[in-house]
Amino acid sequence: MRFTPLLFAIGAAAAVLPRDEPAVAAEAMPGSKASARLEDQKPIDGGIKKTIKYNPVKLAPNGMINANIPAPEAPCTDCFVTAVQANLMYQDGSEANVDTGAWLHHIVLSGSPFPGMLWAAGNERPNLRLNTVHKYGFDFPKGMKFGINVDLMSNAMQEKTVTLVLDFEYLPKSNATGYKASYMHWNSIGSPKAKEGVYSFTAANWTSTVSGQLLYAIGHMHDGGTNSRLYINNKEVCRSVMIYNARPHYTVTKENQAKNMEGSEMGGMEGMEGMEGMEHEDAEGETDHGHAAGSASGGEAPPAPAVEWHISDPGLCENFGTIKKGDVMRYEAEYNATKYGLMMHDGEPEALMGNMRVYIGPE
Ligand SMILES: *[C@@H]1O[C@H](CO)[C@@H](O)[C@H](O)[C@H]1NC(C)=O
Ligand SMILES: *[C@@H]1O[C@H](CO)[C@@H](O)[C@H](O)[C@H]1NC(C)=O
Ligand SMILES: *[C@@H]1O[C@H](CO)[C@@H](O)[C@H](O)[C@H]1NC(C)=O
């Protein structure tokens, strides 16, 4: 798997550490439960919900597309976006996910020239909300150029047409009394090589440049990950537990696997209609991105009827304290490949990932 280094190597200083046992019991720590889905949440403070469907994309059998969507529609301008969630759909409106071979490998939202990187997510498709208690949102200033980078992947042998869907909630600045822009720090271990067993990685320390509320954090990991830990001045404040196979389309059965293998190998990258001008990867090796059937490289059997382990929900840490300018933030990503196996493609384990975007509400 090739990742866009710009997106995933930020602040990377990964080192394999011996596993140290936690000083605090997991139950006492924020991060053991998934977030509510955005569609199940009522708007807060008169927030406006908006769903944007971007142009459909054809994903070749076993294909992969990394692309910047040209001039993507933004939910609003001169506003605060208070919640966002991504999904991938087929043309009949059903969810495109690992059970039918389609992965939202990653999505990154940005705003230029300011405020920069806004949000990113993987196939766990989490709901980010910044205003459950405190009044913060992503700043979408007037004149901001909105950017979306997506990485889509298929492990099915049939061509798939998929649509990226983003659900937003926002407040126009004229109706955002008391609201301020959030600040995000992106912790990352980079993309170290996968291996068997139990181990952890740590990201580079970050000395906070802001004081404020810790609004929101979740870990993003690859299959095999058990949890993502956040420390402030050496005290653990969040442990985002990786929850597997908890939503329907993350459950891959033997039948799913067989169905995804049906059809002929067409190979190559197919049409990119509706997304002209997008960058995409070299043709070389484009037919080899599928996760091998029975994707995990060993690992325990998941609860039936599933035959693969896939992360569906990272545990949410929300409104979990404060940080002060000068405090030291540290991030650790823990893996147990013995339990969950590793993500495989083309017979090789995929590089690992561990990142945690921590959203802070500056004072
Ligand atoms: C936005 O407007 C609605 C309707 O007038 C009002 O109820 C709400 O409090 C306003 N929200 C903010 C944050 O100003
Ligand atoms: C990271 O910060 C912690 C204090 O929070 C310190 O104990 C540790 O030595 C630092 N690590 C590095 C590599 O600087
Ligand atoms: C890793 O997973 C194996 C298999 O489920 C389990 O026996 C072991 O206790 C786990 N190790 C840790 C440190 O959780």
mmCIF file of N, CA and C in Angstrom, residues 223-300:
data_model
loop_
_atom_site.group_PDB
_atom_site.id
_atom_site.type_symbol
_atom_site.label_atom_id
_atom_site.label_comp_id
_atom_site.label_asym_id
_atom_site.label_seq_id
_atom_site.Cartn_x
_atom_site.Cartn_y
_atom_site.Cartn_z
ATOM 1 N N ASP A 223 -6.089 -2.435 10.664
ATOM 2 C CA ASP A 223 -6.520 -3.672 11.309
ATOM 3 C C ASP A 223 -5.316 -4.340 11.985
ATOM 4 N N GLY A 224 -5.520 -4.805 13.197
ATOM 5 C CA GLY A 224 -4.424 -5.296 14.032
ATOM 6 C C GLY A 224 -4.246 -4.374 15.238
ATOM 7 N N GLY A 225 -4.646 -3.113 15.093
ATOM 8 C CA GLY A 225 -4.520 -2.129 16.170
ATOM 9 C C GLY A 225 -5.477 -2.432 17.307
ATOM 10 N N THR A 226 -5.023 -2.223 18.526
ATOM 11 C CA THR A 226 -5.912 -2.427 19.678
ATOM 12 C C THR A 226 -6.362 -1.099 20.281
ATOM 13 N N ASN A 227 -5.443 -0.151 20.413
ATOM 14 C CA ASN A 227 -5.846 1.146 20.969
ATOM 15 C C ASN A 227 -4.800 2.214 20.694
ATOM 16 N N SER A 228 -5.235 3.456 20.813
ATOM 17 C CA SER A 228 -4.399 4.640 20.619
ATOM 18 C C SER A 228 -4.423 5.440 21.908
ATOM 19 N N ARG A 229 -3.248 5.743 22.427
ATOM 20 C CA ARG A 229 -3.181 6.405 23.743
ATOM 21 C C ARG A 229 -2.614 7.811 23.648
ATOM 22 N N LEU A 230 -3.222 8.696 24.393
ATOM 23 C CA LEU A 230 -2.748 10.073 24.421
ATOM 24 C C LEU A 230 -2.324 10.422 25.843
ATOM 25 N N TYR A 231 -1.121 10.981 25.945
ATOM 26 C CA TYR A 231 -0.578 11.382 27.237
ATOM 27 C C TYR A 231 -0.339 12.888 27.228
ATOM 28 N N ILE A 232 -0.610 13.513 28.357
ATOM 29 C CA ILE A 232 -0.211 14.912 28.516
ATOM 30 C C ILE A 232 0.665 14.978 29.755
ATOM 31 N N ASN A 233 1.875 15.476 29.576
ATOM 32 C CA ASN A 233 2.883 15.487 30.643
ATOM 33 C C ASN A 233 2.987 14.118 31.311
ATOM 34 N N ASN A 234 3.061 13.087 30.461
ATOM 35 C CA ASN A 234 3.223 11.689 30.911
ATOM 36 C C ASN A 234 2.008 11.094 31.601
ATOM 37 N N LYS A 235 0.890 11.801 31.637
ATOM 38 C CA LYS A 235 -0.327 11.226 32.218
ATOM 39 C C LYS A 235 -1.257 10.851 31.075
ATOM 40 N N GLU A 236 -1.729 9.599 31.105
ATOM 41 C CA GLU A 236 -2.641 9.158 30.043
ATOM 42 C C GLU A 236 -3.990 9.845 30.224
ATOM 43 N N VAL A 237 -4.488 10.464 29.140
ATOM 44 C CA VAL A 237 -5.764 11.184 29.250
ATOM 45 C C VAL A 237 -6.834 10.633 28.304
ATOM 46 N N CYS A 238 -6.423 9.798 27.355
ATOM 47 C CA CYS A 238 -7.384 9.239 26.402
ATOM 48 C C CYS A 238 -6.841 7.920 25.885
ATOM 49 N N ARG A 239 -7.705 6.904 25.855
ATOM 50 C CA ARG A 239 -7.311 5.629 25.241
ATOM 51 C C ARG A 239 -8.409 5.225 24.261
ATOM 52 N N SER A 240 -8.186 5.533 23.007
ATOM 53 C CA SER A 240 -9.168 5.252 21.966
ATOM 54 C C SER A 240 -9.043 3.785 21.567
ATOM 55 N N VAL A 241 -10.015 2.995 22.014
ATOM 56 C CA VAL A 241 -9.991 1.549 21.791
ATOM 57 C C VAL A 241 -10.543 1.252 20.389
ATOM 58 N N MET A 242 -9.863 0.389 19.662
ATOM 59 C CA MET A 242 -10.333 0.021 18.325
ATOM 60 C C MET A 242 -11.427 -1.037 18.452
ATOM 61 N N ILE A 243 -12.597 -0.713 17.947
ATOM 62 C CA ILE A 243 -13.752 -1.627 18.017
ATOM 63 C C ILE A 243 -13.931 -2.244 16.629
ATOM 64 N N TYR A 244 -13.985 -3.570 16.604
ATOM 65 C CA TYR A 244 -14.026 -4.296 15.325
ATOM 66 C C TYR A 244 -15.425 -4.804 15.005
ATOM 67 N N ASN A 245 -15.746 -4.792 13.698
ATOM 68 C CA ASN A 245 -16.939 -5.483 13.161
ATOM 69 C C ASN A 245 -18.231 -5.082 13.875
ATOM 70 N N ALA A 246 -18.323 -3.857 14.364
ATOM 71 C CA ALA A 246 -19.484 -3.485 15.177
ATOM 72 C C ALA A 246 -20.663 -2.968 14.349
ATOM 73 N N ARG A 247 -20.429 -2.633 13.095
ATOM 74 C CA ARG A 247 -21.552 -2.175 12.258
ATOM 75 C C ARG A 247 -21.673 -3.129 11.063
ATOM 76 N N PRO A 248 -22.914 -3.263 10.520
ATOM 77 C CA PRO A 248 -23.209 -4.340 9.569
ATOM 78 C C PRO A 248 -22.240 -4.479 8.390
ATOM 79 N N HIS A 249 -21.919 -3.394 7.719
ATOM 80 C CA HIS A 249 -21.136 -3.541 6.487
ATOM 81 C C HIS A 249 -19.648 -3.809 6.725
ATOM 82 N N TYR A 250 -19.277 -3.910 8.012
ATOM 83 C CA TYR A 250 -17.891 -4.270 8.343
ATOM 84 C C TYR A 250 -17.750 -5.775 8.562
ATOM 85 N N THR A 251 -18.871 -6.478 8.553
ATOM 86 C CA THR A 251 -18.850 -7.926 8.762
ATOM 87 C C THR A 251 -18.696 -8.622 7.421
ATOM 88 N N VAL A 252 -17.525 -9.169 7.189
ATOM 89 C CA VAL A 252 -17.250 -9.884 5.942
ATOM 90 C C VAL A 252 -17.418 -11.373 6.197
ATOM 91 N N THR A 253 -18.352 -11.978 5.463
ATOM 92 C CA THR A 253 -18.620 -13.411 5.621
ATOM 93 C C THR A 253 -17.930 -14.183 4.494
ATOM 94 N N LYS A 254 -17.946 -15.486 4.598
ATOM 95 C CA LYS A 254 -17.433 -16.350 3.521
ATOM 96 C C LYS A 254 -18.170 -16.073 2.223
ATOM 97 N N GLU A 255 -19.499 -15.858 2.339
ATOM 98 C CA GLU A 255 -20.336 -15.581 1.157
ATOM 99 C C GLU A 255 -19.893 -14.275 0.507
ATOM 100 N N ASN A 256 -19.637 -13.243 1.348
ATOM 101 C CA ASN A 256 -19.139 -11.974 0.810
ATOM 102 C C ASN A 256 -17.839 -12.187 0.042
ATOM 103 N N GLN A 257 -16.950 -12.941 0.666
ATOM 104 C CA GLN A 257 -15.642 -13.173 0.034
ATOM 105 C C GLN A 257 -15.815 -13.842 -1.327
ATOM 106 N N ALA A 258 -16.702 -14.864 -1.377
ATOM 107 C CA ALA A 258 -16.913 -15.595 -2.627
ATOM 108 C C ALA A 258 -17.492 -14.666 -3.683
ATOM 109 N N LYS A 259 -18.451 -13.846 -3.277
ATOM 110 C CA LYS A 259 -19.108 -12.930 -4.218
ATOM 111 C C LYS A 259 -18.106 -11.906 -4.765
ATOM 112 N N ASN A 260 -17.254 -11.409 -3.878
ATOM 113 C CA ASN A 260 -16.269 -10.408 -4.314
ATOM 114 C C ASN A 260 -15.245 -10.984 -5.291
ATOM 115 N N MET A 261 -15.100 -12.305 -5.263
ATOM 116 C CA MET A 261 -14.148 -12.950 -6.176
ATOM 117 C C MET A 261 -14.762 -13.265 -7.544
ATOM 118 N N GLU A 262 -16.092 -13.153 -7.634
ATOM 119 C CA GLU A 262 -16.767 -13.475 -8.903
ATOM 120 C C GLU A 262 -16.389 -12.491 -9.989
ATOM 121 N N GLY A 263 -16.373 -12.989 -11.247
ATOM 122 C CA GLY A 263 -16.126 -12.092 -12.379
ATOM 123 C C GLY A 263 -14.692 -12.186 -12.829
ATOM 124 N N SER A 264 -14.461 -11.605 -13.971
ATOM 125 C CA SER A 264 -13.133 -11.770 -14.556
ATOM 126 C C SER A 264 -12.211 -10.649 -14.105
ATOM 127 N N GLU A 265 -10.954 -10.948 -14.117
ATOM 128 C CA GLU A 265 -9.919 -9.960 -13.826
ATOM 129 C C GLU A 265 -9.788 -9.048 -15.042
ATOM 130 N N MET A 266 -10.163 -7.798 -14.875
ATOM 131 C CA MET A 266 -10.052 -6.881 -16.012
ATOM 132 C C MET A 266 -8.732 -6.128 -15.967
ATOM 133 N N GLY A 267 -8.333 -5.791 -14.768
ATOM 134 C CA GLY A 267 -7.022 -5.155 -14.607
ATOM 135 C C GLY A 267 -7.009 -3.700 -15.029
ATOM 136 N N GLY A 268 -6.000 -3.016 -14.570
ATOM 137 C CA GLY A 268 -5.792 -1.634 -14.989
ATOM 138 C C GLY A 268 -6.751 -0.674 -14.323
ATOM 139 N N MET A 269 -6.479 0.580 -14.457
ATOM 140 C CA MET A 269 -7.348 1.558 -13.854
ATOM 141 C C MET A 269 -8.383 1.974 -14.870
ATOM 142 N N GLU A 270 -9.614 1.910 -14.481
ATOM 143 C CA GLU A 270 -10.704 2.178 -15.415
ATOM 144 C C GLU A 270 -11.077 3.644 -15.384
ATOM 145 N N GLY A 271 -12.229 3.906 -15.936
ATOM 146 C CA GLY A 271 -12.660 5.296 -16.142
ATOM 147 C C GLY A 271 -12.649 6.143 -14.888
ATOM 148 N N MET A 272 -12.476 7.390 -15.093
ATOM 149 C CA MET A 272 -12.444 8.341 -13.987
ATOM 150 C C MET A 272 -13.466 9.426 -14.296
ATOM 151 N N GLU A 273 -14.564 9.040 -14.948
ATOM 152 C CA GLU A 273 -15.536 10.040 -15.386
ATOM 153 C C GLU A 273 -15.972 10.938 -14.240
ATOM 154 N N GLY A 274 -16.132 12.181 -14.573
ATOM 155 C CA GLY A 274 -16.622 13.110 -13.566
ATOM 156 C C GLY A 274 -15.527 13.606 -12.651
ATOM 157 N N MET A 275 -14.330 13.091 -12.793
ATOM 158 C CA MET A 275 -13.267 13.530 -11.907
ATOM 159 C C MET A 275 -12.038 13.887 -12.729
ATOM 160 N N GLU A 276 -12.273 14.506 -13.877
ATOM 161 C CA GLU A 276 -11.157 14.893 -14.734
ATOM 162 C C GLU A 276 -10.218 15.801 -13.950
ATOM 163 N N GLY A 277 -8.991 15.698 -14.302
ATOM 164 C CA GLY A 277 -8.018 16.604 -13.680
ATOM 165 C C GLY A 277 -7.517 16.089 -12.351
ATOM 166 N N MET A 278 -8.029 14.953 -11.935
ATOM 167 C CA MET A 278 -7.545 14.435 -10.672
ATOM 168 C C MET A 278 -6.211 13.751 -10.882
ATOM 169 N N GLU A 279 -5.407 13.823 -9.866
ATOM 170 C CA GLU A 279 -4.156 13.080 -9.938
ATOM 171 C C GLU A 279 -4.472 11.649 -9.535
ATOM 172 N N HIS A 280 -3.814 10.738 -10.138
ATOM 173 C CA HIS A 280 -3.948 9.384 -9.617
ATOM 174 C C HIS A 280 -2.616 8.670 -9.733
ATOM 175 N N GLU A 281 -2.583 7.495 -9.138
ATOM 176 C CA GLU A 281 -1.298 6.830 -9.022
ATOM 177 C C GLU A 281 -0.881 6.160 -10.331
ATOM 178 N N ASP A 282 0.346 5.759 -10.404
ATOM 179 C CA ASP A 282 0.870 5.064 -11.585
ATOM 180 C C ASP A 282 0.046 3.822 -11.871
ATOM 181 N N ALA A 283 0.044 3.442 -13.129
ATOM 182 C CA ALA A 283 -0.714 2.253 -13.504
ATOM 183 C C ALA A 283 -0.049 0.994 -12.937
ATOM 184 N N GLU A 284 1.231 1.099 -12.737
ATOM 185 C CA GLU A 284 1.992 -0.078 -12.294
ATOM 186 C C GLU A 284 1.423 -0.679 -11.006
ATOM 187 N N GLY A 285 1.099 -1.945 -11.098
ATOM 188 C CA GLY A 285 0.649 -2.635 -9.900
ATOM 189 C C GLY A 285 -0.781 -2.312 -9.501
ATOM 190 N N GLU A 286 -1.512 -1.582 -10.377
ATOM 191 C CA GLU A 286 -2.844 -1.157 -9.974
ATOM 192 C C GLU A 286 -3.828 -2.298 -9.770
ATOM 193 N N THR A 287 -3.500 -3.465 -10.275
ATOM 194 C CA THR A 287 -4.462 -4.558 -10.106
ATOM 195 C C THR A 287 -4.203 -5.340 -8.824
ATOM 196 N N ASP A 288 -3.241 -4.907 -8.064
ATOM 197 C CA ASP A 288 -2.832 -5.732 -6.927
ATOM 198 C C ASP A 288 -3.151 -5.157 -5.564
ATOM 199 N N HIS A 289 -4.140 -4.268 -5.521
ATOM 200 C CA HIS A 289 -4.379 -3.621 -4.238
ATOM 201 C C HIS A 289 -5.375 -4.323 -3.344
ATOM 202 N N GLY A 290 -6.046 -5.310 -3.881
ATOM 203 C CA GLY A 290 -7.072 -5.956 -3.068
ATOM 204 C C GLY A 290 -6.465 -6.617 -1.850
ATOM 205 N N HIS A 291 -7.210 -6.580 -0.788
ATOM 206 C CA HIS A 291 -6.795 -7.348 0.372
ATOM 207 C C HIS A 291 -7.058 -8.798 0.020
ATOM 208 N N ALA A 292 -6.113 -9.644 0.254
ATOM 209 C CA ALA A 292 -6.299 -11.054 -0.061
ATOM 210 C C ALA A 292 -7.532 -11.565 0.670
ATOM 211 N N ALA A 293 -8.192 -12.511 0.055
ATOM 212 C CA ALA A 293 -9.350 -13.098 0.716
ATOM 213 C C ALA A 293 -8.919 -13.631 2.066
ATOM 214 N N GLY A 294 -9.739 -13.448 3.069
ATOM 215 C CA GLY A 294 -9.376 -13.872 4.415
ATOM 216 C C GLY A 294 -8.275 -12.952 4.907
ATOM 217 N N SER A 295 -8.487 -11.687 4.708
ATOM 218 C CA SER A 295 -7.496 -10.621 4.765
ATOM 219 C C SER A 295 -6.477 -10.728 5.902
ATOM 220 N N ALA A 296 -6.903 -11.149 7.056
ATOM 221 C CA ALA A 296 -5.967 -11.167 8.168
ATOM 222 C C ALA A 296 -4.893 -12.242 7.978
ATOM 223 N N SER A 297 -3.693 -11.890 8.382
ATOM 224 C CA SER A 297 -2.590 -12.847 8.299
ATOM 225 C C SER A 297 -2.584 -13.667 9.569
ATOM 226 N N GLY A 298 -3.486 -14.571 9.661
ATOM 227 C CA GLY A 298 -3.599 -15.335 10.902
ATOM 228 C C GLY A 298 -4.468 -14.566 11.870
ATOM 229 N N GLY A 299 -4.236 -14.650 13.120
ATOM 230 C CA GLY A 299 -5.086 -13.996 14.103
ATOM 231 C C GLY A 299 -6.216 -14.934 14.496
ATOM 232 N N GLU A 300 -6.862 -14.594 15.595
ATOM 233 C CA GLU A 300 -7.978 -15.417 16.074
ATOM 234 C C GLU A 300 -9.160 -15.278 15.126
#
